[in-house]
Amino acid sequence: RLEEEAGDMQDIEFTVEDGKLWILQTRNGLRTGKAMLEIAFDFLDKEILDKKILDKKKILEDKFLRRIDAGKISEILHPVFDPKVLKTKKSFVSGLPASPGAGVGQIVFTPSDAKKWVADGKEVVLVRIKTSQEDAEGMKVSKAILTAEGGTTAHAAVVARGWGIPCVAGADKMEIDYSSKTMTVNGKVYREGDWISVDGFTGKVYEGKIPVVDPELTPNFYRLIEICKKRARMEVRVNAETSEDAKKALGFGAEGLGLCRTEEMFKTEERLKVMQAMIMANNDEERDVALARLLEFQRNDFEGIFTAMNDLPVTVRLLDPPLHEFLPDKYELIKKLINLRASVLLDASSPGALVLRKEGDEIDGILREVAKLKEENPMLGHRGCRLGITFRAIIEMQVRAMIEAALNVQKKGIVVKLEIMVPLVGVIEELVSSKKTVFETAKKIFSERGERLDFQFGTMIEVPSAVLIMKEIAKEVNFISFGTNDLTQMGLGISRDDISSFLPEYLKKGIWKHNPFEVLDQKHIGKFVKMAMEDAGGIKKKGVCGEHGGEPSSIKFFHEVDLDYVSCSPLRIPVAWVAAAKATLD
């Protein structure tokens, strides 16, 4: 009776005195994400049957959606720690909850050790000061990732979310020493091989092994997605770089690929070496050889993605990060060089010393290139569209890869809806120059092959000055997508990699209510979005591909300012669908 009256599952306090029941109070009961979904469907199915009003099913489904908390949907998709055991544990360090889920493993400090240990049948947690492209293969095999630096949009966080790996970033109380393979927290030393448990939902890290409960998707989960898709005005797309992630996203109801970060396609050891060879080429001939190999890699990847996303839009972003991110860490190189030179001194008469000298010469060369590419503030330096303007050959290679791939799969009956997106445009001349390169390259390929492909051209809105020139941008593009990670970084003047050093104090003092890289700052960054939308009337499609595209309150804002779609990591798609549907109801 109480459930019928309150319209929700109840948590009741009662006592029995002298055989008489006294109900003291009742409230809506707390529940896990899985319980929330099953209870909501219990109510929906009961109401439809009891009230015999199948013609009013839509009204009941709307009522059902209001019982669903979008934020709790993540619990259904990711492993969680056994709540009974977790209650008894106290964390020894915490950071930012960068990627949801629960992961348990033995500490390792290098990606190569992670791969080796996993090959030996062990489970590992990769612990790093921060991660880069070079760490990707070790990250992929780890049960969880823990970093001392970085925020929720740093490399570790974005890659972990894309792969569904739990991650805690910016745990700055950790002191990591790679040489001794130890981390120290509050004076206590943790060594390689020690077991830890990482909670990506809360940002807490525990000693030892906590039992993990794996996710189980019930038929009701897929019913939920279908109801949301009927209600939502906005589309939900996926951020993905592989055909596997694209297929996974389709299973969650993705209606397109809203961000393909082409730099993520160079993460494997083999591809990274070719990318490094391209960067360090001594002349055009050497660079062309490396570019031809990269072209082959990317063309194959795009063929897989276009095939998986048949007849759905695929937005491909041209190379974005600064080139130094593809090279090894400077300090690690210096340490390696010092050790090599010491070995040469100890073993100067041995033939092995010649091999060591050769390796030392190679490291010297990489160090010189790292020094050449060094920037004081790389995220505001030589990246995005600036790379394409100064290294036109890189963009020509990428455009050729995607268009040739599209033409190849078209012959097999695949419908390709390609959208080429230029990142980090700040002035109109950058956009015009980039557009010229894209269309001249496309025209050359069409001429060579005697075939054509219709594609859309657009740009990311992530530099504040781009907002001010939106009327000019609108004349040049078919679509725009807000890159809210960089727009937040540049708009608020904060580094997304260094925010963890002061974020806890800001939240504690109420200067910010939320981490602005997790929840959109609607008062400031939201105003940039509104200003841009006022001048973007002639643009066909307007979306968002920053990480805010998977956060419920931010999605509601994007709905209100009339964006056409949001794009997010594969495992955040169900969250986005619920949030988009509820925004339509509101």
Coordinates of N, CA and C in Angstrom, one line a residue, residues 22-175:
W22 N 3.6 -0.9 14.7 CA 3.6 0.6 14.6 C 4.6 0.9 13.5
I23 N 4.1 1.6 12.5 CA 5.0 2.1 11.4 C 5.5 3.5 11.8
L24 N 6.8 3.7 11.9 CA 7.3 4.9 12.4 C 7.6 5.9 11.3
Q25 N 8.2 5.5 10.2 CA 8.4 6.4 9.1 C 8.7 5.6 7.8
T26 N 8.5 6.2 6.7 CA 8.9 5.6 5.4 C 9.5 6.6 4.5
R27 N 10.4 6.1 3.6 CA 11.0 7.0 2.6 C 11.4 6.1 1.4
N28 N 11.7 6.8 0.3 CA 12.1 6.1 -0.9 C 13.4 5.3 -0.6
G29 N 13.4 4.0 -0.9 CA 14.6 3.2 -0.5 C 15.8 3.4 -1.3
L30 N 17.0 3.4 -0.7 CA 18.2 3.4 -1.4 C 18.4 2.1 -2.2
R31 N 19.1 2.2 -3.3 CA 19.3 1.0 -4.1 C 20.5 1.1 -5.0
T32 N 20.9 0.0 -5.5 CA 22.0 0.0 -6.5 C 21.5 0.3 -7.8
G33 N 22.4 0.5 -8.8 CA 21.9 0.8 -10.2 C 21.1 -0.3 -10.8
K34 N 21.5 -1.5 -10.5 CA 20.8 -2.7 -11.1 C 19.4 -2.8 -10.4
A35 N 19.3 -2.6 -9.1 CA 18.0 -2.7 -8.4 C 17.1 -1.5 -8.9
M36 N 17.7 -0.3 -9.1 CA 16.9 0.8 -9.6 C 16.2 0.5 -10.9
L37 N 16.9 -0.2 -11.8 CA 16.3 -0.5 -13.1 C 15.2 -1.6 -13.0
E38 N 15.5 -2.6 -12.2 CA 14.5 -3.7 -12.1 C 13.3 -3.2 -11.4
I39 N 13.4 -2.4 -10.3 CA 12.3 -1.9 -9.6 C 11.4 -1.0 -10.4
A40 N 12.1 -0.1 -11.2 CA 11.3 0.8 -12.1 C 10.5 0.0 -13.1
F41 N 11.1 -1.1 -13.7 CA 10.3 -1.9 -14.6 C 9.2 -2.7 -13.9
D42 N 9.5 -3.1 -12.7 CA 8.4 -3.8 -11.9 C 7.2 -2.9 -11.8
F43 N 7.4 -1.6 -11.5 CA 6.3 -0.7 -11.4 C 5.6 -0.4 -12.7
L44 N 6.5 -0.3 -13.8 CA 5.9 0.0 -15.1 C 5.0 -1.1 -15.5
D45 N 5.5 -2.4 -15.4 CA 4.8 -3.5 -15.9 C 3.5 -3.7 -15.1
K46 N 3.6 -3.5 -13.8 CA 2.4 -3.7 -12.9 C 1.4 -2.6 -13.2
E47 N 1.8 -1.4 -13.5 CA 0.8 -0.3 -13.7 C 0.1 -0.5 -15.1
I48 N 0.9 -1.0 -16.1 CA 0.3 -1.3 -17.4 C -0.8 -2.4 -17.3
L49 N -0.4 -3.4 -16.5 CA -1.4 -4.6 -16.4 C -2.6 -4.2 -15.5
D50 N -2.3 -3.6 -14.4 CA -3.4 -3.3 -13.4 C -4.4 -2.3 -13.9
K51 N -3.9 -1.3 -14.5 CA -4.7 -0.2 -14.9 C -5.4 -0.4 -16.3
K52 N -4.9 -1.4 -17.0 CA -5.5 -1.8 -18.3 C -5.6 -0.5 -19.2
I53 N -4.5 0.3 -19.2 CA -4.6 1.5 -20.0 C -3.4 1.4 -21.0
L54 N -3.4 0.4 -21.8 CA -2.3 0.2 -22.8 C -2.2 1.4 -23.8
D55 N -3.3 2.1 -24.0 CA -3.3 3.2 -24.9 C -2.6 4.4 -24.3
K56 N -2.4 4.3 -23.0 CA -1.7 5.4 -22.3 C -0.3 4.9 -21.8
K57 N 0.2 3.9 -22.6 CA 1.5 3.4 -22.2 C 2.6 4.4 -22.2
K58 N 2.5 5.4 -23.1 CA 3.6 6.4 -23.2 C 3.6 7.2 -21.9
I59 N 2.4 7.5 -21.3 CA 2.4 8.3 -20.1 C 3.1 7.5 -19.0
L60 N 2.8 6.2 -18.9 CA 3.5 5.4 -17.9 C 5.0 5.3 -18.1
E61 N 5.4 5.2 -19.4 CA 6.8 5.1 -19.7 C 7.5 6.4 -19.3
D62 N 6.9 7.6 -19.5 CA 7.4 8.8 -19.0 C 7.6 8.8 -17.5
K63 N 6.6 8.3 -16.8 CA 6.6 8.2 -15.4 C 7.8 7.3 -14.9
F64 N 7.9 6.2 -15.7 CA 9.0 5.2 -15.5 C 10.4 5.9 -15.6
L65 N 10.6 6.7 -16.6 CA 11.9 7.4 -16.8 C 12.2 8.3 -15.6
R66 N 11.2 8.9 -15.0 CA 11.5 9.8 -13.9 C 12.0 9.0 -12.7
R67 N 11.8 7.7 -12.7 CA 12.3 6.8 -11.6 C 13.8 6.5 -11.8
I68 N 14.3 6.7 -13.0 CA 15.7 6.3 -13.4 C 16.6 7.5 -13.1
D69 N 17.7 7.2 -12.4 CA 18.8 8.2 -12.1 C 19.9 7.8 -13.1
A70 N 20.1 8.8 -14.1 CA 21.1 8.5 -15.2 C 22.4 8.2 -14.6
G71 N 22.8 8.9 -13.5 CA 24.1 8.7 -12.9 C 24.4 7.3 -12.4
K72 N 23.3 6.6 -12.1 CA 23.5 5.3 -11.5 C 23.6 4.2 -12.5
I73 N 23.3 4.5 -13.8 CA 23.4 3.5 -14.9 C 24.8 3.0 -15.0
S74 N 25.8 3.8 -14.7 CA 27.2 3.3 -14.8 C 27.4 2.0 -14.0
E75 N 26.7 1.9 -12.9 CA 26.9 0.8 -12.0 C 26.5 -0.5 -12.7
I76 N 25.6 -0.4 -13.6 CA 25.1 -1.6 -14.3 C 26.1 -2.1 -15.3
L77 N 27.0 -1.2 -15.8 CA 27.9 -1.5 -16.9 C 29.3 -1.9 -16.5
H78 N 29.6 -1.5 -15.3 CA 31.0 -1.7 -14.8 C 31.0 -2.7 -13.6
P79 N 32.2 -3.4 -13.4 CA 32.3 -4.2 -12.2 C 32.3 -3.2 -10.9
V80 N 31.8 -3.7 -9.8 CA 31.8 -2.9 -8.6 C 32.4 -3.8 -7.5
F81 N 32.9 -3.2 -6.4 CA 33.3 -4.0 -5.2 C 32.1 -4.5 -4.5
D82 N 32.3 -5.7 -3.9 CA 31.3 -6.2 -3.0 C 31.0 -5.2 -1.9
P83 N 29.8 -4.7 -1.8 CA 29.5 -3.6 -0.9 C 29.6 -4.0 0.6
K84 N 29.4 -5.3 0.9 CA 29.5 -5.7 2.3 C 31.0 -5.7 2.7
V85 N 31.9 -6.1 1.8 CA 33.3 -6.1 2.1 C 33.9 -4.7 2.1
L86 N 33.4 -3.9 1.2 CA 33.9 -2.5 1.0 C 33.6 -1.7 2.3
K87 N 32.5 -1.9 3.0 CA 32.1 -1.2 4.2 C 33.2 -1.3 5.3
T88 N 33.9 -2.5 5.2 CA 34.9 -2.7 6.3 C 36.3 -2.2 6.0
K89 N 36.5 -1.6 4.8 CA 37.8 -1.2 4.3 C 38.0 0.3 4.4
K90 N 39.2 0.7 4.6 CA 39.5 2.2 4.6 C 40.6 2.4 3.6
S91 N 40.4 3.4 2.7 CA 41.4 3.7 1.6 C 42.7 4.2 2.2
F92 N 43.8 4.0 1.5 CA 45.1 4.5 1.9 C 45.5 5.7 1.1
V93 N 44.8 5.9 -0.1 CA 45.1 7.1 -0.9 C 43.9 7.3 -1.8
S94 N 43.7 8.5 -2.2 CA 42.6 8.8 -3.1 C 43.0 9.9 -4.1
G95 N 42.2 9.9 -5.3 CA 42.5 10.8 -6.3 C 41.1 11.2 -7.0
L96 N 41.2 11.5 -8.3 CA 40.0 11.8 -9.0 C 39.4 10.6 -9.6
P97 N 38.1 10.4 -9.5 CA 37.4 9.2 -10.1 C 37.4 9.4 -11.7
A98 N 38.4 9.0 -12.4 CA 38.6 9.3 -13.8 C 37.9 8.3 -14.7
S99 N 37.7 7.1 -14.3 CA 37.0 6.1 -15.1 C 36.3 5.1 -14.2
P100 N 35.0 4.9 -14.4 CA 34.3 4.1 -13.4 C 34.6 2.6 -13.5
G101 N 34.3 1.9 -12.4 CA 34.6 0.5 -12.3 C 35.4 0.2 -11.1
A102 N 35.6 -1.1 -10.9 CA 36.4 -1.6 -9.8 C 37.5 -2.6 -10.3
G103 N 38.7 -2.4 -10.0 CA 39.8 -3.2 -10.5 C 40.8 -3.6 -9.4
V104 N 41.2 -4.9 -9.4 CA 42.1 -5.4 -8.4 C 43.3 -6.1 -9.1
G105 N 44.5 -5.8 -8.6 CA 45.7 -6.4 -9.2 C 47.0 -6.1 -8.4
Q106 N 48.1 -6.7 -8.9 CA 49.4 -6.4 -8.3 C 50.0 -5.2 -9.0
I107 N 50.7 -4.4 -8.2 CA 51.3 -3.1 -8.7 C 52.4 -3.4 -9.7
V108 N 52.3 -2.8 -10.8 CA 53.5 -2.7 -11.7 C 53.7 -1.3 -12.1
F109 N 54.9 -0.9 -12.5 CA 55.2 0.5 -12.8 C 55.5 0.8 -14.2
T110 N 55.6 -0.2 -15.1 CA 55.9 0.1 -16.5 C 55.0 -0.7 -17.4
P111 N 54.7 -0.1 -18.6 CA 53.8 -0.9 -19.5 C 54.4 -2.2 -19.9
S112 N 55.7 -2.3 -20.1 CA 56.3 -3.5 -20.5 C 56.2 -4.6 -19.4
D113 N 56.3 -4.2 -18.1 CA 56.1 -5.2 -17.0 C 54.6 -5.6 -17.0
A114 N 53.7 -4.7 -17.2 CA 52.3 -5.0 -17.2 C 52.0 -6.1 -18.3
K115 N 52.5 -6.0 -19.5 CA 52.4 -6.9 -20.5 C 53.0 -8.3 -20.2
K116 N 54.2 -8.2 -19.6 CA 54.9 -9.5 -19.2 C 54.2 -10.2 -18.1
W117 N 53.7 -9.5 -17.1 CA 53.1 -10.1 -15.9 C 51.7 -10.7 -16.4
V118 N 51.0 -10.0 -17.2 CA 49.7 -10.5 -17.7 C 49.9 -11.8 -18.6
A119 N 51.0 -11.8 -19.4 CA 51.3 -12.9 -20.2 C 51.6 -14.1 -19.3
D120 N 52.1 -13.9 -18.1 CA 52.4 -15.0 -17.1 C 51.2 -15.4 -16.3
G121 N 50.0 -14.8 -16.6 CA 48.8 -15.2 -16.0 C 48.5 -14.4 -14.7
K122 N 49.1 -13.2 -14.6 CA 48.9 -12.4 -13.4 C 47.9 -11.3 -13.7
E123 N 47.3 -10.7 -12.7 CA 46.4 -9.5 -12.8 C 47.2 -8.3 -12.3
V124 N 47.2 -7.2 -13.0 CA 48.0 -6.1 -12.6 C 47.2 -4.7 -12.5
V125 N 47.7 -3.8 -11.7 CA 47.3 -2.4 -11.7 C 48.5 -1.6 -12.2
L126 N 48.4 -0.9 -13.2 CA 49.5 0.0 -13.7 C 49.5 1.3 -12.9
V127 N 50.6 1.5 -12.3 CA 50.8 2.7 -11.5 C 51.9 3.6 -12.2
R128 N 51.5 4.8 -12.5 CA 52.4 5.7 -13.2 C 52.3 7.1 -12.7
I129 N 53.3 7.9 -12.9 CA 53.2 9.4 -12.5 C 52.1 10.0 -13.4
K130 N 52.3 9.8 -14.7 CA 51.2 10.1 -15.6 C 51.4 9.2 -16.9
T131 N 50.4 9.1 -17.7 CA 50.6 8.2 -18.9 C 50.7 9.0 -20.1
S132 N 51.2 8.3 -21.2 CA 51.3 8.9 -22.5 C 51.0 7.9 -23.5
Q133 N 51.1 8.2 -24.8 CA 50.8 7.3 -25.9 C 51.6 6.0 -25.7
E134 N 52.9 6.1 -25.2 CA 53.8 4.9 -25.1 C 53.3 3.9 -24.1
D135 N 52.4 4.3 -23.2 CA 51.9 3.4 -22.1 C 50.7 2.6 -22.6
A136 N 50.2 2.9 -23.7 CA 48.8 2.4 -24.1 C 48.7 0.8 -24.0
E137 N 49.8 0.1 -24.5 CA 49.7 -1.3 -24.6 C 49.6 -1.9 -23.2
G138 N 50.4 -1.3 -22.2 CA 50.4 -1.8 -20.9 C 49.1 -1.4 -20.2
M139 N 48.5 -0.3 -20.5 CA 47.2 0.2 -20.0 C 46.1 -0.8 -20.4
K140 N 46.1 -1.2 -21.6 CA 45.1 -2.1 -22.1 C 44.9 -3.4 -21.4
V141 N 46.0 -3.9 -20.9 CA 46.0 -5.3 -20.3 C 45.8 -5.2 -18.8
S142 N 45.8 -4.0 -18.2 CA 45.7 -3.8 -16.8 C 44.2 -3.8 -16.3
K143 N 44.1 -4.3 -15.0 CA 42.7 -4.3 -14.4 C 42.3 -3.0 -14.0
A144 N 43.3 -2.1 -13.7 CA 43.0 -0.7 -13.3 C 44.3 0.1 -13.6
I145 N 44.1 1.5 -13.6 CA 45.2 2.4 -13.8 C 45.2 3.4 -12.6
L146 N 46.3 3.7 -12.1 CA 46.4 4.7 -11.0 C 47.6 5.7 -11.3
T147 N 47.3 7.0 -11.3 CA 48.3 7.9 -11.6 C 48.4 9.0 -10.5
A148 N 49.6 9.5 -10.4 CA 49.9 10.6 -9.4 C 49.5 11.9 -9.9
E149 N 49.6 12.1 -11.2 CA 49.3 13.4 -11.8 C 48.1 13.2 -12.8
G150 N 47.6 14.4 -13.3 CA 46.6 14.4 -14.3 C 45.2 14.5 -13.7
G151 N 44.2 14.8 -14.6 CA 42.8 15.0 -14.2 C 41.9 14.0 -14.9
T152 N 40.6 14.4 -14.9 CA 39.6 13.5 -15.5 C 39.6 13.6 -17.1
T153 N 40.4 14.5 -17.6 CA 40.5 14.5 -19.1 C 41.9 14.4 -19.6
A154 N 42.8 13.9 -18.6 CA 44.2 13.6 -19.0 C 44.2 12.3 -19.8
H155 N 45.4 12.0 -20.4 CA 45.5 10.8 -21.3 C 45.0 9.6 -20.6
A156 N 45.4 9.3 -19.3 CA 45.0 8.1 -18.6 C 43.5 8.0 -18.5
A157 N 42.9 9.1 -18.2 CA 41.4 9.1 -18.0 C 40.7 8.8 -19.3
V158 N 41.0 9.5 -20.3 CA 40.3 9.4 -21.6 C 40.5 8.0 -22.2
V159 N 41.7 7.5 -22.2 CA 41.9 6.2 -22.7 C 41.2 5.1 -21.9
A160 N 41.3 5.2 -20.6 CA 40.7 4.2 -19.7 C 39.2 4.2 -19.9
R161 N 38.6 5.4 -20.0 CA 37.1 5.4 -20.2 C 36.7 4.7 -21.5
G162 N 37.5 5.0 -22.5 CA 37.2 4.4 -23.8 C 37.3 2.9 -23.8
W163 N 38.2 2.4 -23.0 CA 38.4 0.9 -22.9 C 37.6 0.3 -21.8
G164 N 36.9 1.1 -21.0 CA 36.2 0.5 -19.8 C 37.0 0.0 -18.7
I165 N 38.2 0.6 -18.5 CA 39.1 0.2 -17.5 C 39.0 1.2 -16.3
P166 N 38.9 0.8 -15.1 CA 38.8 1.7 -13.9 C 40.1 2.5 -13.8
C167 N 39.9 3.8 -13.5 CA 41.1 4.6 -13.4 C 40.9 5.7 -12.3
V168 N 41.9 5.8 -11.4 CA 42.0 6.9 -10.5 C 43.2 7.8 -10.9
A169 N 43.0 9.1 -11.1 CA 44.0 10.0 -11.6 C 44.3 11.1 -10.5
G170 N 45.5 11.6 -10.6 CA 45.8 12.8 -9.7 C 45.8 12.4 -8.2
A171 N 46.3 11.2 -7.9 CA 46.5 10.8 -6.5 C 47.8 11.4 -6.0
D172 N 47.8 12.7 -5.7 CA 49.1 13.4 -5.6 C 49.8 13.1 -4.3
K173 N 49.2 12.3 -3.4 CA 49.9 12.0 -2.1 C 50.9 10.8 -2.3
M174 N 50.9 10.3 -3.6 CA 51.8 9.2 -3.9 C 53.2 9.7 -4.4
E175 N 54.2 9.2 -3.9 CA 55.6 9.4 -4.4 C 56.1 8.2 -5.2

